[in-house]
Amino acid sequence: MLESAVTAVAISDTNGLVEWANPAFQRMTGYTLPEIAGRNLKFLKSGAHNAAFYVDLWKTISAGKSFAAEFINRRKDGVEITVEQVIAPVLAEDGKIEKYIAVCEDITERKTAEHRLNFLAEHDELTGVLNRATMIAAINQEIAESDLSGNGFAIHYIGLDHFTVVNDRLGRPAGDAVLRRVAQTLSDCLRPSDSVARCGGDEFAVLQRMTDGPDDAAALGRRLLGALSAASEHPEAELRIAASIGISVFPGDQGTAEALLMNAELAMRRAKAEIRGSLRFFTPALHEAAVTKATLATALPAAMRDR
């Protein structure tokens, strides 16, 4: 039964030296039985687990109990695999431990899929940077920490200028390549404590933590503009994509994460309207203008109907 089982099984003596392994175990590890017979199973170690992990393992099975865990092992070809494994003692008639049996299942594909799903829950699939929802959560966390520490931060909202020209002239694959390059350029300009997210389409946001104020935020904004101007040039065409940036600074600009992000976006749109390729800070006047515009947009159709 063990010979024909699809589940990998190995049997060792009380010192962990392999006495037998079924074909499934050999396929999983890449080793033949003659290659592993008499060897300690530690040859499968990948280095992913610390010494305490193995101390706990031996303490458990030496006490006559089963040990179940996920192991990150290394195959003969050097590839790491994740294995769901149970190691159980086999008792002799007198109750003493006679052997150990390991029953294993390769769950590498499942773990890879889980990691991918977890990654996509927080990141943009195309560029690999954070998505908008994760950025909002990060900003809210920063607001909470700022209230305690007194440290400020800035939100940079970046919109690429004339990006639709790339898709129209070179096609969507070229546009996607530009977006990936922009995301990488933004990431390269930041410290490990900062964050970048794609907020949709050709728009990105940067969370600049613990800034010294507007001057610090302006310095980063200018650095981002310069880096993007160079990085967004397409290698196969004389086409350069610039960017406009809007900045909202906390605690100078109060509000929720959504409000701060919207304020920075309003400032970016004003920069686009005035001088593309520039940066602008949010001011309350921008919000008042946006409210007035939205009110007029709602009122005008009603007024036309009531004529």
XYZ file of C-alpha atoms in Angstrom:
307
model
C 0.000 0.000 0.000
C 2.809 2.417 0.877
C 4.656 1.566 -2.343
C 1.657 2.535 -4.471
C 0.477 5.494 -2.358
C 0.405 8.906 -4.060
C 1.342 10.453 -0.703
C 5.069 10.632 0.001
C 6.161 8.393 2.894
C 9.569 7.852 4.469
C 10.578 5.657 7.417
C 13.641 6.311 9.561
C 15.240 4.816 12.639
C 15.253 6.611 15.980
C 18.248 8.702 14.899
C 16.445 9.996 11.815
C 18.406 7.831 9.371
C 16.329 6.842 6.348
C 15.492 3.139 6.118
C 12.885 3.287 3.365
C 10.980 5.773 1.196
C 8.205 5.089 -1.256
C 8.303 6.145 -4.937
C 6.150 9.220 -4.228
C 8.725 10.469 -1.718
C 11.503 9.882 -4.236
C 9.636 11.798 -6.934
C 8.906 14.662 -4.546
C 12.511 15.084 -3.393
C 14.281 14.038 -6.589
C 16.396 11.486 -4.698
C 16.353 7.733 -5.303
C 16.173 5.342 -2.362
C 19.817 4.220 -2.738
C 20.880 7.879 -2.566
C 19.118 8.571 0.730
C 19.194 5.225 2.544
C 21.185 5.595 5.757
C 21.218 9.384 5.547
C 19.613 11.712 8.082
C 16.562 13.490 6.714
C 18.185 16.803 7.539
C 19.730 16.678 4.058
C 16.388 18.122 2.917
C 16.842 21.272 5.011
C 16.591 24.521 3.068
C 17.712 26.814 5.853
C 14.266 28.407 6.113
C 13.657 27.110 9.645
C 15.656 28.093 12.712
C 17.200 25.725 15.241
C 14.251 26.130 17.636
C 11.950 24.606 15.009
C 13.945 21.374 14.911
C 14.419 21.319 18.691
C 10.647 21.422 19.058
C 10.308 18.681 16.424
C 12.645 16.264 18.195
C 11.263 17.104 21.616
C 7.757 16.267 20.417
C 8.442 13.006 18.584
C 10.902 11.789 21.263
C 8.027 12.087 23.734
C 5.979 9.698 21.583
C 3.786 12.407 20.005
C 3.222 13.337 16.393
C 4.665 16.546 14.968
C 2.776 18.286 12.159
C 3.989 21.386 10.362
C 4.728 22.993 7.033
C 8.348 22.387 6.037
C 10.239 24.364 3.449
C 12.589 21.729 2.044
C 15.088 21.667 -0.783
C 14.898 19.125 -3.582
C 17.946 17.460 -5.095
C 17.887 19.994 -7.947
C 18.057 22.866 -5.454
C 14.443 23.964 -5.843
C 12.655 24.834 -2.605
C 9.306 23.148 -2.000
C 6.711 23.613 0.712
C 5.673 20.331 2.286
C 2.823 19.632 4.662
C 4.343 16.930 6.825
C 3.446 14.751 9.784
C 6.170 12.847 11.606
C 4.888 10.169 13.961
C 6.684 7.650 16.206
C 6.149 3.942 15.627
C 6.070 2.078 18.917
C 7.313 -1.444 19.578
C 5.340 -3.927 21.702
C 7.095 -2.737 24.839
C 5.982 0.849 24.149
C 9.413 2.134 23.182
C 9.897 4.138 20.020
C 11.153 1.849 17.284
C 10.998 4.050 14.177
C 9.621 7.290 12.841
C 7.347 7.601 9.839
C 7.014 10.820 7.848
C 3.958 11.389 5.676
C 4.349 14.347 3.313
C 2.363 16.283 0.742
C 3.895 18.815 -1.626
C 1.745 21.960 -1.314
C 4.098 24.322 -3.169
C 1.597 25.198 -5.893
C -1.135 25.849 -3.345
C 1.114 28.099 -1.244
C 2.258 29.964 -4.338
C -1.352 30.581 -5.316
C -2.183 31.746 -1.781
C 0.760 34.132 -1.752
C -0.282 35.472 -5.143
C -3.852 36.096 -3.978
C -2.615 37.800 -0.813
C -0.261 39.948 -2.883
C -3.002 40.986 -5.320
C -5.291 41.908 -2.418
C -2.855 44.689 -1.503
C -0.989 45.443 -4.735
C -1.655 46.586 -8.279
C -1.368 43.608 -10.614
C 0.267 45.470 -13.494
C 2.949 47.452 -11.656
C 3.404 45.546 -8.397
C 3.111 48.677 -6.230
C 0.357 49.116 -3.641
C -3.234 49.553 -4.763
C -5.457 52.470 -3.755
C -7.200 50.623 -0.909
C -3.893 49.635 0.677
C -2.578 53.184 0.321
C -5.660 54.542 2.081
C -5.096 52.077 4.932
C -1.443 53.176 5.138
C -2.449 56.857 5.273
C -5.000 56.194 8.014
C -2.326 54.367 9.986
C 0.012 57.316 9.489
C -2.676 59.721 10.730
C -3.089 57.661 13.905
C 0.655 57.511 14.497
C 1.083 61.210 13.729
C -1.436 62.112 16.406
C 0.786 60.325 18.930
C 4.257 61.238 17.658
C 3.620 64.661 16.203
C 5.409 63.697 12.992
C 3.916 64.896 9.757
C 3.722 63.388 6.297
C 2.883 64.358 2.747
C 0.732 62.826 0.027
C 1.993 63.278 -3.548
C -0.613 62.589 -6.230
C 1.059 62.010 -9.594
C -0.749 62.154 -12.921
C 1.073 61.422 -16.179
C 0.629 64.075 -18.879
C -0.643 63.047 -22.330
C -0.374 59.365 -21.444
C -3.200 58.431 -23.822
C -0.863 59.342 -26.687
C 1.283 56.316 -25.794
C -1.616 53.888 -26.043
C -2.906 55.546 -29.216
C 0.431 55.622 -31.044
C 2.243 52.584 -29.672
C -0.507 50.333 -28.334
C -1.521 49.161 -24.888
C 1.499 46.865 -24.316
C 3.774 49.901 -24.707
C 1.548 51.861 -22.347
C 1.713 49.080 -19.781
C 5.504 49.054 -20.094
C 5.613 52.791 -19.412
C 3.386 52.399 -16.331
C 5.631 49.662 -14.965
C 8.695 51.813 -15.572
C 7.044 54.806 -13.876
C 6.135 52.679 -10.845
C 9.715 51.434 -10.584
C 11.102 54.963 -10.950
C 8.872 56.264 -8.176
C 9.896 53.379 -5.926
C 13.581 54.029 -6.620
C 13.214 57.654 -5.499
C 11.741 56.760 -2.117
C 13.101 55.686 1.224
C 12.097 52.303 2.679
C 9.713 54.133 5.034
C 7.781 55.700 2.130
C 5.118 54.027 -0.017
C 3.864 54.259 -3.589
C 0.537 53.111 -5.012
C -1.181 53.086 -8.361
C -4.555 54.736 -7.900
C -5.914 53.821 -11.313
C -5.132 54.432 -14.958
C -2.085 56.679 -15.241
C -2.249 58.079 -11.694
C -0.065 57.207 -8.721
C 0.222 58.326 -5.111
C 3.242 58.540 -2.822
C 3.130 58.611 0.967
C 6.163 60.514 2.235
C 6.528 59.755 5.940
C 7.903 61.998 8.705
C 8.499 65.062 6.510
C 9.982 68.272 7.897
C 7.225 70.268 6.277
C 6.296 71.709 2.862
C 9.927 72.336 1.903
C 10.763 68.667 2.371
C 7.673 67.659 0.402
C 8.515 70.101 -2.408
C 12.057 68.729 -2.627
C 10.776 65.183 -3.110
C 8.168 66.372 -5.586
C 10.815 68.050 -7.748
C 12.971 64.924 -7.550
C 10.045 62.774 -8.679
C 9.293 65.084 -11.602
C 12.898 64.982 -12.772
C 13.174 61.216 -12.484
C 9.874 60.607 -14.269
C 10.775 62.925 -17.129
C 13.796 60.756 -17.885
C 12.295 57.352 -17.136
C 9.076 57.625 -19.118
C 10.734 58.121 -22.500
C 9.837 55.192 -24.742
C 12.976 53.582 -26.238
C 11.379 52.934 -29.625
C 9.880 56.345 -30.296
C 10.570 60.018 -29.793
C 7.918 60.250 -27.128
C 8.348 61.608 -23.628
C 5.728 61.516 -20.906
C 5.945 64.182 -18.233
C 3.959 64.260 -15.004
C 2.125 66.748 -12.825
C 2.051 66.423 -9.030
C -0.318 67.665 -6.358
C 0.781 67.635 -2.719
C -1.227 67.557 0.500
C 0.679 67.970 3.783
C -0.481 66.629 7.148
C -1.148 68.023 9.749
C -1.441 71.283 7.818
C -4.236 69.720 5.750
C -6.602 67.880 8.057
C -9.022 65.100 7.205
C -9.339 61.395 6.552
C -7.084 59.440 4.247
C -9.677 59.720 1.475
C -9.888 63.486 1.980
C -6.109 63.953 1.964
C -5.793 61.853 -1.173
C -8.583 63.826 -2.841
C -6.931 67.119 -1.823
C -3.650 66.034 -3.416
C -5.537 64.971 -6.548
C -7.250 68.377 -6.756
C -3.857 70.055 -6.544
C -2.527 67.774 -9.292
C -5.428 68.662 -11.586
C -4.830 72.366 -10.997
C -1.145 71.848 -11.888
C -2.212 70.138 -15.118
C -4.595 72.991 -15.918
C -1.985 75.681 -15.320
C 1.476 74.334 -16.201
C 1.845 70.681 -17.087
C 4.952 69.047 -15.674
C 4.782 71.109 -12.481
C 3.750 70.556 -8.873
C 1.248 72.391 -6.740
C 0.272 72.245 -3.067
C -3.328 71.886 -1.985
C -5.039 74.964 -0.576
C -8.560 75.371 0.825
C -9.331 77.564 -2.189
C -8.896 74.535 -4.464
C -11.502 72.625 -2.459
C -13.904 75.598 -2.539
C -13.457 75.872 -6.308
C -14.148 72.150 -6.733
C -17.303 72.386 -4.606
C -18.494 75.407 -6.579
C -17.861 73.634 -9.873
C -19.721 70.517 -8.709
C -22.637 72.647 -7.477
C -22.876 74.471 -10.804
C -22.666 71.195 -12.719
C -25.669 69.957 -10.745
C -27.654 73.184 -10.833
C -27.296 74.087 -14.505
C -29.238 71.100 -15.934
C -32.051 71.776 -13.457
C -32.102 75.450 -14.393
C -32.251 74.590 -18.094
C -35.223 72.299 -17.463
C -37.067 75.003 -15.483
C -36.701 77.664 -18.203
